[in-house]
PDB file of C-alpha atoms in Angstrom:
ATOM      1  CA  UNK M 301     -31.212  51.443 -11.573  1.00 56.00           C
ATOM      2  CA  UNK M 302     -30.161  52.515  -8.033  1.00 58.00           C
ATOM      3  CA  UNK M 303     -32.750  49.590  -6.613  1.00 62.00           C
ATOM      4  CA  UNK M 304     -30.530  47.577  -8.717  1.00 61.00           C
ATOM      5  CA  UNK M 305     -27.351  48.720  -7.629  1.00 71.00           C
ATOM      6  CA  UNK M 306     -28.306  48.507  -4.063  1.00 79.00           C
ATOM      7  CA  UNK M 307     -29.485  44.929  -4.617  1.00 79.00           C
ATOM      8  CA  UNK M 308     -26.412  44.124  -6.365  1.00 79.00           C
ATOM      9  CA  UNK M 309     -23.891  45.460  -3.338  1.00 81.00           C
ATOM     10  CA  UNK M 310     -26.400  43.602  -0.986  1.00 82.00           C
ATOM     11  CA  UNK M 311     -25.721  40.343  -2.443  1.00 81.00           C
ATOM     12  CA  UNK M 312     -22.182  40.906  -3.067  1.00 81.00           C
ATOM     13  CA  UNK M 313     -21.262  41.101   0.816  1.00 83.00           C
ATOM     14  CA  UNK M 314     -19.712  38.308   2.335  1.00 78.00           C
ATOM     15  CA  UNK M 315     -21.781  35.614   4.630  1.00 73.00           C
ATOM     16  CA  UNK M 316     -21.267  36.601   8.054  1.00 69.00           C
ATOM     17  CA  UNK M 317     -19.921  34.219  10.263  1.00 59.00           C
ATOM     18  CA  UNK M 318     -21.519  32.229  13.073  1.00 53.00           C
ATOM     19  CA  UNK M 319     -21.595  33.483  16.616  1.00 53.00           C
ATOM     20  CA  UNK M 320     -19.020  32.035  18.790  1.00 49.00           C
ATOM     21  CA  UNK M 321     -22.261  31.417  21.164  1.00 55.00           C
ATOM     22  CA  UNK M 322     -24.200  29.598  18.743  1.00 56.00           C
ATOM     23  CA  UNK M 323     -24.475  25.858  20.163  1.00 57.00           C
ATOM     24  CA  UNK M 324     -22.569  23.448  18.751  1.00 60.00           C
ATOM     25  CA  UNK M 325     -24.140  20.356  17.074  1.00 58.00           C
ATOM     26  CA  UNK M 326     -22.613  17.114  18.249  1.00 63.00           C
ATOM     27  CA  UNK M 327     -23.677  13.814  16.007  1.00 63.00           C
ATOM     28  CA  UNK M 328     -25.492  11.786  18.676  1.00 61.00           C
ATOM     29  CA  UNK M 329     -26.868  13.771  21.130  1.00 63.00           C
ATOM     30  CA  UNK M 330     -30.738  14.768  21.853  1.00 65.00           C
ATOM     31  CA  UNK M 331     -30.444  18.642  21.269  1.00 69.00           C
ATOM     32  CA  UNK M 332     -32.777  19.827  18.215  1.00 71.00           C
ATOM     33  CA  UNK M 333     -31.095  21.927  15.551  1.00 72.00           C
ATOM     34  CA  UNK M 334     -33.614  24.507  16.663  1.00 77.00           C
ATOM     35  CA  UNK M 335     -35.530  25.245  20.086  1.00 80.00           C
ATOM     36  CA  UNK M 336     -39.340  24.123  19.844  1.00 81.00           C
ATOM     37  CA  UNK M 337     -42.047  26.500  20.453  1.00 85.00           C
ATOM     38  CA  UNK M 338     -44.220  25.660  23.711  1.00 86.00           C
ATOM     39  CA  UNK M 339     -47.091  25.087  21.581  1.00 87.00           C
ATOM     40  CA  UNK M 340     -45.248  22.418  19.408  1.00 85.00           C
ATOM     41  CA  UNK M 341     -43.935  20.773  22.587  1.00 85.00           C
ATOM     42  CA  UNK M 342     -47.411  19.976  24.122  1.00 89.00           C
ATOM     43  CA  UNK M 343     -49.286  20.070  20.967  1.00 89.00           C
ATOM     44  CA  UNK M 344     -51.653  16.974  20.604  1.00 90.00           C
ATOM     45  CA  UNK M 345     -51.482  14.983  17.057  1.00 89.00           C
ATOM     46  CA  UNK M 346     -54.608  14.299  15.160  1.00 90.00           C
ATOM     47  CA  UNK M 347     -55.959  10.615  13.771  1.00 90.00           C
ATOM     48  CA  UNK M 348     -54.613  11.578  11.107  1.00 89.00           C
ATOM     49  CA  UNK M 349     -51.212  12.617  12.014  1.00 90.00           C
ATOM     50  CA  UNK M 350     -50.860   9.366  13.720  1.00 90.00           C
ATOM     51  CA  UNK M 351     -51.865   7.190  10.878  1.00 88.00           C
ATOM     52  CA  UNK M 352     -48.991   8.753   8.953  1.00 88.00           C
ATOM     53  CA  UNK M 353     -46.218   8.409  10.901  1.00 89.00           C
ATOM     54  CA  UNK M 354     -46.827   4.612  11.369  1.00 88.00           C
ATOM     55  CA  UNK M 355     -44.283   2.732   9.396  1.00 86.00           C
ATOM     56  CA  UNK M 356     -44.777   1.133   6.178  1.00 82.00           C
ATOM     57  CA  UNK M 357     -45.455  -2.713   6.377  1.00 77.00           C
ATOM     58  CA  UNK M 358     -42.788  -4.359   4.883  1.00 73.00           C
ATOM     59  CA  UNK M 359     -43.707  -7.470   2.642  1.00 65.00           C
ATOM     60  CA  UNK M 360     -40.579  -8.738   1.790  1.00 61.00           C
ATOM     61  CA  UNK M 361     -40.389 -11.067   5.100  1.00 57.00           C
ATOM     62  CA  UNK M 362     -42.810 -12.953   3.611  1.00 53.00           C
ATOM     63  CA  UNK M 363     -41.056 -13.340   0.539  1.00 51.00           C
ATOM     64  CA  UNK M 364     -39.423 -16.850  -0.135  1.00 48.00           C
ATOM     65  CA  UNK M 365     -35.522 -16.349  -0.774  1.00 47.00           C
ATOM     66  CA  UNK M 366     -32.982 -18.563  -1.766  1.00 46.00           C
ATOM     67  CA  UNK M 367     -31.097 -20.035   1.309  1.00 46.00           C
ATOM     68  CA  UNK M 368     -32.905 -18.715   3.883  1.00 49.00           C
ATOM     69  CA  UNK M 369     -35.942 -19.920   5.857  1.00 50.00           C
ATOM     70  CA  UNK M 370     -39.174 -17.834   5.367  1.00 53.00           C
ATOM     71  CA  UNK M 371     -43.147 -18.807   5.132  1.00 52.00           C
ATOM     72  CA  UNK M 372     -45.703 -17.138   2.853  1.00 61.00           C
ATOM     73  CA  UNK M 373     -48.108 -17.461   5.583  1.00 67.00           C
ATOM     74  CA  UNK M 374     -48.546 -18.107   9.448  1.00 73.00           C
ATOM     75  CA  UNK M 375     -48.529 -21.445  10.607  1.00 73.00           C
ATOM     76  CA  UNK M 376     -51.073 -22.347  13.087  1.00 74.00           C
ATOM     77  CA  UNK M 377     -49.648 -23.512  16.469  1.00 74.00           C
ATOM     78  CA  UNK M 378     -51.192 -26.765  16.057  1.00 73.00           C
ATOM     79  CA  UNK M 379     -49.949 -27.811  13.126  1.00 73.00           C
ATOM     80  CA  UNK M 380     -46.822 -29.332  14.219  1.00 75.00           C
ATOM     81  CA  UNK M 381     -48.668 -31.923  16.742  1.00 76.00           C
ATOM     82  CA  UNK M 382     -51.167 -33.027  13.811  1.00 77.00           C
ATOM     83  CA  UNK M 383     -51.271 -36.518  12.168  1.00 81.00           C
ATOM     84  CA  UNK M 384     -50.989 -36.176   8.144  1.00 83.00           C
ATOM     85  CA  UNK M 385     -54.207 -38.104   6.440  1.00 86.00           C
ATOM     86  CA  UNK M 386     -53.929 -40.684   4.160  1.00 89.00           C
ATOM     87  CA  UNK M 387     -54.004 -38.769   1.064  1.00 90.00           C
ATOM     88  CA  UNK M 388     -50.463 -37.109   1.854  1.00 88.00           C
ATOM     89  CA  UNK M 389     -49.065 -41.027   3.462  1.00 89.00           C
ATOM     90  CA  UNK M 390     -49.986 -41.616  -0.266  1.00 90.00           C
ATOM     91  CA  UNK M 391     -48.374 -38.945  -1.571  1.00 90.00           C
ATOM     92  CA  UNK M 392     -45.291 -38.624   0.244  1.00 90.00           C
ATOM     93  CA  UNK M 393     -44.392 -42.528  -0.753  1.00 90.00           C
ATOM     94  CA  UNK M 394     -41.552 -42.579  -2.826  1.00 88.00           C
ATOM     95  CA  UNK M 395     -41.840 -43.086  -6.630  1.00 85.00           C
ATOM     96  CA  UNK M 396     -41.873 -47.329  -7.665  1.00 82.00           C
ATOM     97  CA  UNK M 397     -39.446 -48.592 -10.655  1.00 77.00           C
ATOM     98  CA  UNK M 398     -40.919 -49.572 -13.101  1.00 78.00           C
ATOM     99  CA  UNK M 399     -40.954 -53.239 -14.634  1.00 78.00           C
ATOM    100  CA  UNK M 400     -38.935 -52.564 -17.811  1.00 77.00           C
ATOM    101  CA  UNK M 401     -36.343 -50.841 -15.727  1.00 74.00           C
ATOM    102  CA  UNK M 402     -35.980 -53.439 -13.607  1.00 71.00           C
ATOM    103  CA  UNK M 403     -35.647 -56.237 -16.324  1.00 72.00           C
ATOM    104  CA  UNK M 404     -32.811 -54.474 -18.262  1.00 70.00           C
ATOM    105  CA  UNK M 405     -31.135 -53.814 -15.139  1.00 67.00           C
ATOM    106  CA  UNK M 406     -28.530 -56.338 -14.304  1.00 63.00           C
ATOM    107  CA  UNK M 407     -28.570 -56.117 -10.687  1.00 64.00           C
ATOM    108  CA  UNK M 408     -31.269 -55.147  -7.576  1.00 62.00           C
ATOM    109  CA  UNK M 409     -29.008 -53.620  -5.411  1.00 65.00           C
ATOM    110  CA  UNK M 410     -25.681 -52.053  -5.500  1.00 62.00           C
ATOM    111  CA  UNK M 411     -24.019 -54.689  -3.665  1.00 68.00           C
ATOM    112  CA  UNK M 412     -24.045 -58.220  -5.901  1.00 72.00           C
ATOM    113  CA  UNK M 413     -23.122 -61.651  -4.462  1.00 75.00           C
ATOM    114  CA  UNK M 414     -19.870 -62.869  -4.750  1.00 81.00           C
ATOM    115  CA  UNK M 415     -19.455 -65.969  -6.312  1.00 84.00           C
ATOM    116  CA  UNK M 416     -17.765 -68.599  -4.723  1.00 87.00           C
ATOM    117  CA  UNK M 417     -14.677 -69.213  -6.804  1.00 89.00           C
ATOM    118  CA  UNK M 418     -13.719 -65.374  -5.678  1.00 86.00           C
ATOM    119  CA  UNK M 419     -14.779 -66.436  -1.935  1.00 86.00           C
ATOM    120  CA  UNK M 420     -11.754 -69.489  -2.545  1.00 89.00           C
ATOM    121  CA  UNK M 421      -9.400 -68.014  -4.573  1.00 89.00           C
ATOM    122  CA  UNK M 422      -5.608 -67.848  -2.583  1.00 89.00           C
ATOM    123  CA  UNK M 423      -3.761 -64.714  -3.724  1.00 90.00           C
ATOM    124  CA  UNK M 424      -0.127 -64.951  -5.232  1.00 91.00           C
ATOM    125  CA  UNK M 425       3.099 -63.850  -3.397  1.00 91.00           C
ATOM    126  CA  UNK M 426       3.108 -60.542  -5.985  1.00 92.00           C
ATOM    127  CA  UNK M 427      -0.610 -60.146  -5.422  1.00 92.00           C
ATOM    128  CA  UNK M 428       0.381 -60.354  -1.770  1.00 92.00           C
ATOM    129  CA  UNK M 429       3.151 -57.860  -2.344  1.00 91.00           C
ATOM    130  CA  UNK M 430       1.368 -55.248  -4.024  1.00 91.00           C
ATOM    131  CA  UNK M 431      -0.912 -55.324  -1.386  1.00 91.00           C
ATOM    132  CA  UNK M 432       1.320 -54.133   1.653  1.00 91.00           C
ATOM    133  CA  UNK M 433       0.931 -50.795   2.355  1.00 91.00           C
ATOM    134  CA  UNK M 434       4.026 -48.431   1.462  1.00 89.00           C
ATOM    135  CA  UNK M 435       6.172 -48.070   4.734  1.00 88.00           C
ATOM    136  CA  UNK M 436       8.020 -45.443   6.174  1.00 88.00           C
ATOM    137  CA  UNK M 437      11.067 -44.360   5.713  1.00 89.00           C
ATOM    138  CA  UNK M 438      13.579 -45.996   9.088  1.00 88.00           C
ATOM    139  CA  UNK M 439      14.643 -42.154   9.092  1.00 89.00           C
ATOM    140  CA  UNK M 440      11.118 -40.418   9.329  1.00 89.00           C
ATOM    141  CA  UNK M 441      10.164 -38.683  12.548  1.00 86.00           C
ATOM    142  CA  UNK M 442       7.074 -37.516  13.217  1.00 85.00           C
ATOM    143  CA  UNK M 443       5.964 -34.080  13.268  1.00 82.00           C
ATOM    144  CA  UNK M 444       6.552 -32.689  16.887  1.00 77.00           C
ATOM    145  CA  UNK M 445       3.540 -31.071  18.812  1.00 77.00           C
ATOM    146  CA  UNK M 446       3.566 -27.013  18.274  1.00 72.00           C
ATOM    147  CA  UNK M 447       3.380 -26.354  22.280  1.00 76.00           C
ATOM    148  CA  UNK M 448       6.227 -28.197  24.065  1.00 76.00           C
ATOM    149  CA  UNK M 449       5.847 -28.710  27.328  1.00 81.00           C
ATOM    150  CA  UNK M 450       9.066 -26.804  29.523  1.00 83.00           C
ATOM    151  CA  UNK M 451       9.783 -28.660  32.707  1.00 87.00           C
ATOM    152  CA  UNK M 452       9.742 -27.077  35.921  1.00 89.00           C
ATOM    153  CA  UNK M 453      13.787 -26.964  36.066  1.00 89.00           C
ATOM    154  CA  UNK M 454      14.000 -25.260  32.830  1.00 87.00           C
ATOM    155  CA  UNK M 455      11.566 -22.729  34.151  1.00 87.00           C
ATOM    156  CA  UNK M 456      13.295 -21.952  37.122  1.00 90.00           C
ATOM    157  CA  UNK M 457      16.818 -21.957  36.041  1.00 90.00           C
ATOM    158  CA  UNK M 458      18.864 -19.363  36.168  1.00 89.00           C
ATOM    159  CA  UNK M 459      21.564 -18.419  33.836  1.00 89.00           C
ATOM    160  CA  UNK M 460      24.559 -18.103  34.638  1.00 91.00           C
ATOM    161  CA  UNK M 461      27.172 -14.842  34.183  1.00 91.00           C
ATOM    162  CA  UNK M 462      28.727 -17.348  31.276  1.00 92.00           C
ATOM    163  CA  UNK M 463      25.148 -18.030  29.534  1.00 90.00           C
ATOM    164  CA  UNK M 464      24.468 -14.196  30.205  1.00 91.00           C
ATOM    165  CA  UNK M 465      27.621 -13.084  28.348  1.00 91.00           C
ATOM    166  CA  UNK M 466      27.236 -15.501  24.976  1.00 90.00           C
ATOM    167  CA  UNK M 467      23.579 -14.449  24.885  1.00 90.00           C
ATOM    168  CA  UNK M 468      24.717 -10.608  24.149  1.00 90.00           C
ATOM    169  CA  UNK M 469      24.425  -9.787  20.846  1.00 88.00           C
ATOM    170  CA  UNK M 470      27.709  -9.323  18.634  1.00 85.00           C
ATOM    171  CA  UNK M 471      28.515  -5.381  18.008  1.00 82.00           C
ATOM    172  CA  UNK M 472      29.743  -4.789  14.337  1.00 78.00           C
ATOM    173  CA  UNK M 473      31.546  -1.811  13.651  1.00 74.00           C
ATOM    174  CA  UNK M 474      29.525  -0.684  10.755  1.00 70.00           C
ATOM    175  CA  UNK M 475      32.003   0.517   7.305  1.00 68.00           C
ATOM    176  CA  UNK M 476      29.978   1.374   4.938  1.00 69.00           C
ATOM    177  CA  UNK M 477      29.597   4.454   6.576  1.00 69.00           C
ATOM    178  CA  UNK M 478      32.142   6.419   7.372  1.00 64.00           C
ATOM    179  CA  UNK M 479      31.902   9.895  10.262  1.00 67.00           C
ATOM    180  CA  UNK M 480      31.282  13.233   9.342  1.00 68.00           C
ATOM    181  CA  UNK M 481      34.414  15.159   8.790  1.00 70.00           C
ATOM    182  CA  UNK M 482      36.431  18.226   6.912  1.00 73.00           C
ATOM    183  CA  UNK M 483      36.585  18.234   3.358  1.00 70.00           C
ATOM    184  CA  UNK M 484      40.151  18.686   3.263  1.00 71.00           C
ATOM    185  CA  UNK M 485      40.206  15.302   5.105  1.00 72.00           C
ATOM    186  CA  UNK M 486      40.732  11.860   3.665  1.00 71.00           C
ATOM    187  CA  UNK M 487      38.077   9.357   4.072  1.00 71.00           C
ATOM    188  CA  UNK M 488      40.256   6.651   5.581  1.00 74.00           C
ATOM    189  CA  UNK M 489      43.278   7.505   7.969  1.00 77.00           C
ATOM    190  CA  UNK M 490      46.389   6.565   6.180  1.00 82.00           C
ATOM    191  CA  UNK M 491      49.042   5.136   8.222  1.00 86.00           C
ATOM    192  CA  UNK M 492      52.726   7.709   8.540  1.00 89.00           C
ATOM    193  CA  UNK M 493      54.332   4.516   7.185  1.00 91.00           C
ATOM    194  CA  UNK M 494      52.442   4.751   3.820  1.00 89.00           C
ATOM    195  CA  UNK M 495      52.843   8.570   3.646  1.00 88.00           C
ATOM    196  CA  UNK M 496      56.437   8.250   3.805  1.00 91.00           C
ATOM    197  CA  UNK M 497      56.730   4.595   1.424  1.00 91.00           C
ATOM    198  CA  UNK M 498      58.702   5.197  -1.491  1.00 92.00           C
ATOM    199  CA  UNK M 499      57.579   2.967  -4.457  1.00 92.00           C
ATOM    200  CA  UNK M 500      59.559  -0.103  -6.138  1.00 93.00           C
ATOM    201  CA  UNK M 501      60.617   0.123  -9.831  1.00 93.00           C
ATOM    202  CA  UNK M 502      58.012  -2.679 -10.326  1.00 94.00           C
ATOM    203  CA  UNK M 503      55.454  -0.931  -8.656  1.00 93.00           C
ATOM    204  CA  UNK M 504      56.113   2.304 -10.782  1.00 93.00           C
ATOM    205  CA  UNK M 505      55.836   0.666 -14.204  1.00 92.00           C
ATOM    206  CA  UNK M 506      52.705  -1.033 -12.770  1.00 93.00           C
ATOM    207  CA  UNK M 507      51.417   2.285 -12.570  1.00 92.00           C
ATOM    208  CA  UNK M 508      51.998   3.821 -15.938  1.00 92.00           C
ATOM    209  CA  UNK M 509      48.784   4.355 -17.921  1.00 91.00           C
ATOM    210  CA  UNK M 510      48.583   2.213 -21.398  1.00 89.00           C
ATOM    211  CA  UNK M 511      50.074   3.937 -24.283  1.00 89.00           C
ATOM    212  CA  UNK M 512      47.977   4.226 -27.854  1.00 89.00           C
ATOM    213  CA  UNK M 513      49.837   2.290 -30.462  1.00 89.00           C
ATOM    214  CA  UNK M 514      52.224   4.268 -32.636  1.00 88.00           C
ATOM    215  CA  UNK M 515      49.757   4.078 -35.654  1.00 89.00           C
ATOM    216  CA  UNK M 516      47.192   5.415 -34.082  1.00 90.00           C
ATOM    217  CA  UNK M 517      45.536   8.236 -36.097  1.00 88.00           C
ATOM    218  CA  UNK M 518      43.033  10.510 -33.694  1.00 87.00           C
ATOM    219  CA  UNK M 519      39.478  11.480 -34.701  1.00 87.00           C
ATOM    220  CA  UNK M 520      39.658  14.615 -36.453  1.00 82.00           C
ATOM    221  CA  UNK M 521      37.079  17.457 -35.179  1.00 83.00           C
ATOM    222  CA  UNK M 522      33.710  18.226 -37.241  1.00 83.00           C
ATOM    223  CA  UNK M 523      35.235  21.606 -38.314  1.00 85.00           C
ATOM    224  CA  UNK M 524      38.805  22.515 -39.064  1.00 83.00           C
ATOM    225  CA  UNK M 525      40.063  25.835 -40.042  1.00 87.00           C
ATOM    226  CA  UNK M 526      40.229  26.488 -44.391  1.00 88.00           C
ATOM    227  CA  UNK M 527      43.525  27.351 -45.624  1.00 90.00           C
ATOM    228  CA  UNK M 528      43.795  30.937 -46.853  1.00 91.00           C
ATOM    229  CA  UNK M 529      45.212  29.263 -50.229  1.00 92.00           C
ATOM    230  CA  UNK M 530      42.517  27.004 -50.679  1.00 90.00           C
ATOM    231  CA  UNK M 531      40.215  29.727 -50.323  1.00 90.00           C
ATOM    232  CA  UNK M 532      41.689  31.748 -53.032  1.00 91.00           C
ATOM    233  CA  UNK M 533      42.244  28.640 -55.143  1.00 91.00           C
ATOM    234  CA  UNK M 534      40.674  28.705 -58.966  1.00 92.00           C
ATOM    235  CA  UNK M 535      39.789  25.508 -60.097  1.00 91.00           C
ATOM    236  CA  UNK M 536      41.293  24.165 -63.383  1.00 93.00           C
ATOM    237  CA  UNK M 537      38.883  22.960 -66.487  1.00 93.00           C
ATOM    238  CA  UNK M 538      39.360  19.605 -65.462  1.00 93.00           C
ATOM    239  CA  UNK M 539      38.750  19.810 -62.156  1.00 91.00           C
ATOM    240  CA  UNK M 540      35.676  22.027 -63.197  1.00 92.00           C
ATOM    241  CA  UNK M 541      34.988  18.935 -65.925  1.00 92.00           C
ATOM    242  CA  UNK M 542      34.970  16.094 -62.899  1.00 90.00           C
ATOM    243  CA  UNK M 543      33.112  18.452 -60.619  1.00 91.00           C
ATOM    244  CA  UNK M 544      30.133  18.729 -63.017  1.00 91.00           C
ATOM    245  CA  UNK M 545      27.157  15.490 -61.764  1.00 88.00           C
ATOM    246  CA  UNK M 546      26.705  12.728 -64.019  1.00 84.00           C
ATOM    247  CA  UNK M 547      23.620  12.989 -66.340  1.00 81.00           C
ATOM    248  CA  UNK M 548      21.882   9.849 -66.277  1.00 76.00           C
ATOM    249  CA  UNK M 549      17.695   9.808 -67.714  1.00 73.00           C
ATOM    250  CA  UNK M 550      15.270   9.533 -65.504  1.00 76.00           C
ATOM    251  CA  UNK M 551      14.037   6.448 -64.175  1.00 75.00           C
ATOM    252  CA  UNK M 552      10.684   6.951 -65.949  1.00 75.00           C
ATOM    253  CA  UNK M 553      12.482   5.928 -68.853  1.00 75.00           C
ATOM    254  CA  UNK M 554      14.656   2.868 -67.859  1.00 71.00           C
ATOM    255  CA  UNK M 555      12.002   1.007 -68.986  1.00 73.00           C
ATOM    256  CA  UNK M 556      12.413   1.551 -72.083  1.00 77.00           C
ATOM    257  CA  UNK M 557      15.568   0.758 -72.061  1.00 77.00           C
ATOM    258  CA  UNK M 558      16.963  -2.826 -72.128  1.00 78.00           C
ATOM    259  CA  UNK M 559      20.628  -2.395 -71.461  1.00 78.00           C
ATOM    260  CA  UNK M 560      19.624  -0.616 -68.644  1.00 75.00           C
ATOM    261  CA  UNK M 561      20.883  -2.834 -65.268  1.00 80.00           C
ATOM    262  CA  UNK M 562      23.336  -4.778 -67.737  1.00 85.00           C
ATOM    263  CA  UNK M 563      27.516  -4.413 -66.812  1.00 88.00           C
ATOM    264  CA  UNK M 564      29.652  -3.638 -69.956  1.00 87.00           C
ATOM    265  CA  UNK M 565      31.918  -6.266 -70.907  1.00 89.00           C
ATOM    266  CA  UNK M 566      34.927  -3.583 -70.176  1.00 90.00           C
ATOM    267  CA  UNK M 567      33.893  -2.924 -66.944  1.00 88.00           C
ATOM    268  CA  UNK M 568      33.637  -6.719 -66.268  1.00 89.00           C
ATOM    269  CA  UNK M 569      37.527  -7.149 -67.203  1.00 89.00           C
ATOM    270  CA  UNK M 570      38.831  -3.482 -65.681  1.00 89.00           C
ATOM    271  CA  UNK M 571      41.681  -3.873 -63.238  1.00 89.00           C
ATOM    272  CA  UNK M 572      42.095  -0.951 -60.742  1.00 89.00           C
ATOM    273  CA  UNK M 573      45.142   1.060 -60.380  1.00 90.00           C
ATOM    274  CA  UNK M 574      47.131   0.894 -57.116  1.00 91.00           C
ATOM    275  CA  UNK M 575      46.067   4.820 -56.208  1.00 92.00           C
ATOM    276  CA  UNK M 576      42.714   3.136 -55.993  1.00 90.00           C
ATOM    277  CA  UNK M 577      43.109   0.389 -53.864  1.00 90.00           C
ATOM    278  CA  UNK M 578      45.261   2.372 -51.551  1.00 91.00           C
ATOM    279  CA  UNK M 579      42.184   4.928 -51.377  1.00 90.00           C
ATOM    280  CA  UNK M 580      39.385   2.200 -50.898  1.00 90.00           C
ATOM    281  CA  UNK M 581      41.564   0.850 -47.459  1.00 90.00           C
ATOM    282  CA  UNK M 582      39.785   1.921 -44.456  1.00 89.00           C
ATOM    283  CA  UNK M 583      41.441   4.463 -41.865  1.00 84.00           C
ATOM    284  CA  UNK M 584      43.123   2.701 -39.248  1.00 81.00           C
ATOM    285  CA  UNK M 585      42.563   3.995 -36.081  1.00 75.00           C
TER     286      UNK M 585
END
């Protein structure tokens, strides 16, 4: 348990760090990660060392590839001075058409004859017409070279204090943004003359806000206070009476019923009261 314990605190401690003498690796250099041993610097490799670290052939570059120019074997050097035999003259003539081809097809060659009535014919004034070429417009200029060509006066001129004085760019005072200043301040200066205008009778019924109209009846609030009499009120039987839902069946059984969605014939010919219409008018507000 101790062995255990011991192992447990060994593992536990941190990784020291590297020496501030350790060399420093640098990606491209010659250094090894490690110093070599004499013996591994002047050691001699066997046949069999050396026959390992040659490279593996690589037999793709003699792999035909689309696009690119590659041979699946050496040519011999004399190859390209040779004569071909008469086997591959034979082969390499091109394919002949055969005689049923050439008797259903109208014409030898792709350029026909012209027959002499075409050779004579004189074209009309429209044919003549159509065939001018489209002209230019009498405004159209052509499209000037990109590098123009400065003459030697305009490269040695010098401008004058005139030329020197347009060329300057224009200073805008910018206003969209105004300085830095005390709260208390006003963004723009206002002038002692309008500090100390008095305004027209015109000017100060131009300024009145808009008045609601005299009928105007404001929202009331969500909650409003209950009257101490209404709290104490006791209904009446009548009031009791209306306050009581409507019983109707359930709609299980309208079915059953066939004067269910019909309108009685009083209710057709009722005329309401004027306390009704004057409670179904909307709230103007």
């Amino acid at each position: 348990m101790k062995m255990m314990s011991s192992w447990i605190r060994e593992l536990a401690e941190p990784k020291k760090a590297a020496c501030a003498n350790d060399p420093r690796l640098v990606w491209g250099n010659q250094e090894t990660i490690w110093t070599l041993s004499r013996g591994a610097v002047t050691a001699q490799p066997s046949p069999r060392t050396l026959a390992l670290a040659k490279p593996k052939q690589d037999f793709g570059k003699h792999q035909c590839s689309c696009g690119q120019e590659s041979t699946i074997w050496e040519r011999p050097p004399l190859v390209d001075f040779g004569f071909p035999s008469d086997r591959l003259l034979k082969l390499s003539e091109p394919k002949k058409y055969q005689a049923a081809y050439l008797q259903q097809r109208p014409r030898q060659s792709p350029e026909w004859p012209v027959s002499p009535a075409a050779l004579s014919y004189k074209a009309s004034p429209r044919i003549l017409e159509l065939a001018r070429p489209k002209m230019l417009h009498p405004d159209f200029l052509l499209a000037r070279e990109v590098p123009t060509q400065v003459t030697n006066a305009a490269a040695l001129a010098r401008a004058s204090s005139r030329l020197q004085h347009l060329a300057e760019p224009r200073i805008r005072k910018v206003t969209c943004c105004y300085e830095h200043g005390f709260p208390e301040s006003v963004i723009r200066p206002v002038s002692r003359l309008a500090q100390e205008a008095i305004a027209s009778p015109r000017t100060l019924e131009l300024a009145m806000a808009k008045r609601l109209h005299p009928d105007y009846v404001p929202l009331r609030d969500a909650e409003w206070p209950v009257a101490k009499a209404a709290k104490h009120a006791v209904a009446t039987p009548r009031l009791v009476e209306l306050a009581q839902p409507c019983k109707r069946p359930p709609m299980c059984l309208a079915q059953f019923n066939p004067d269910a969605f019909t309108v009685k014939e009083t209710a057709k010919k009722a005329t309401c009261s004027a306390r009704i219409q004057d409670l179904a008018r909307p709230i103007k507000h």
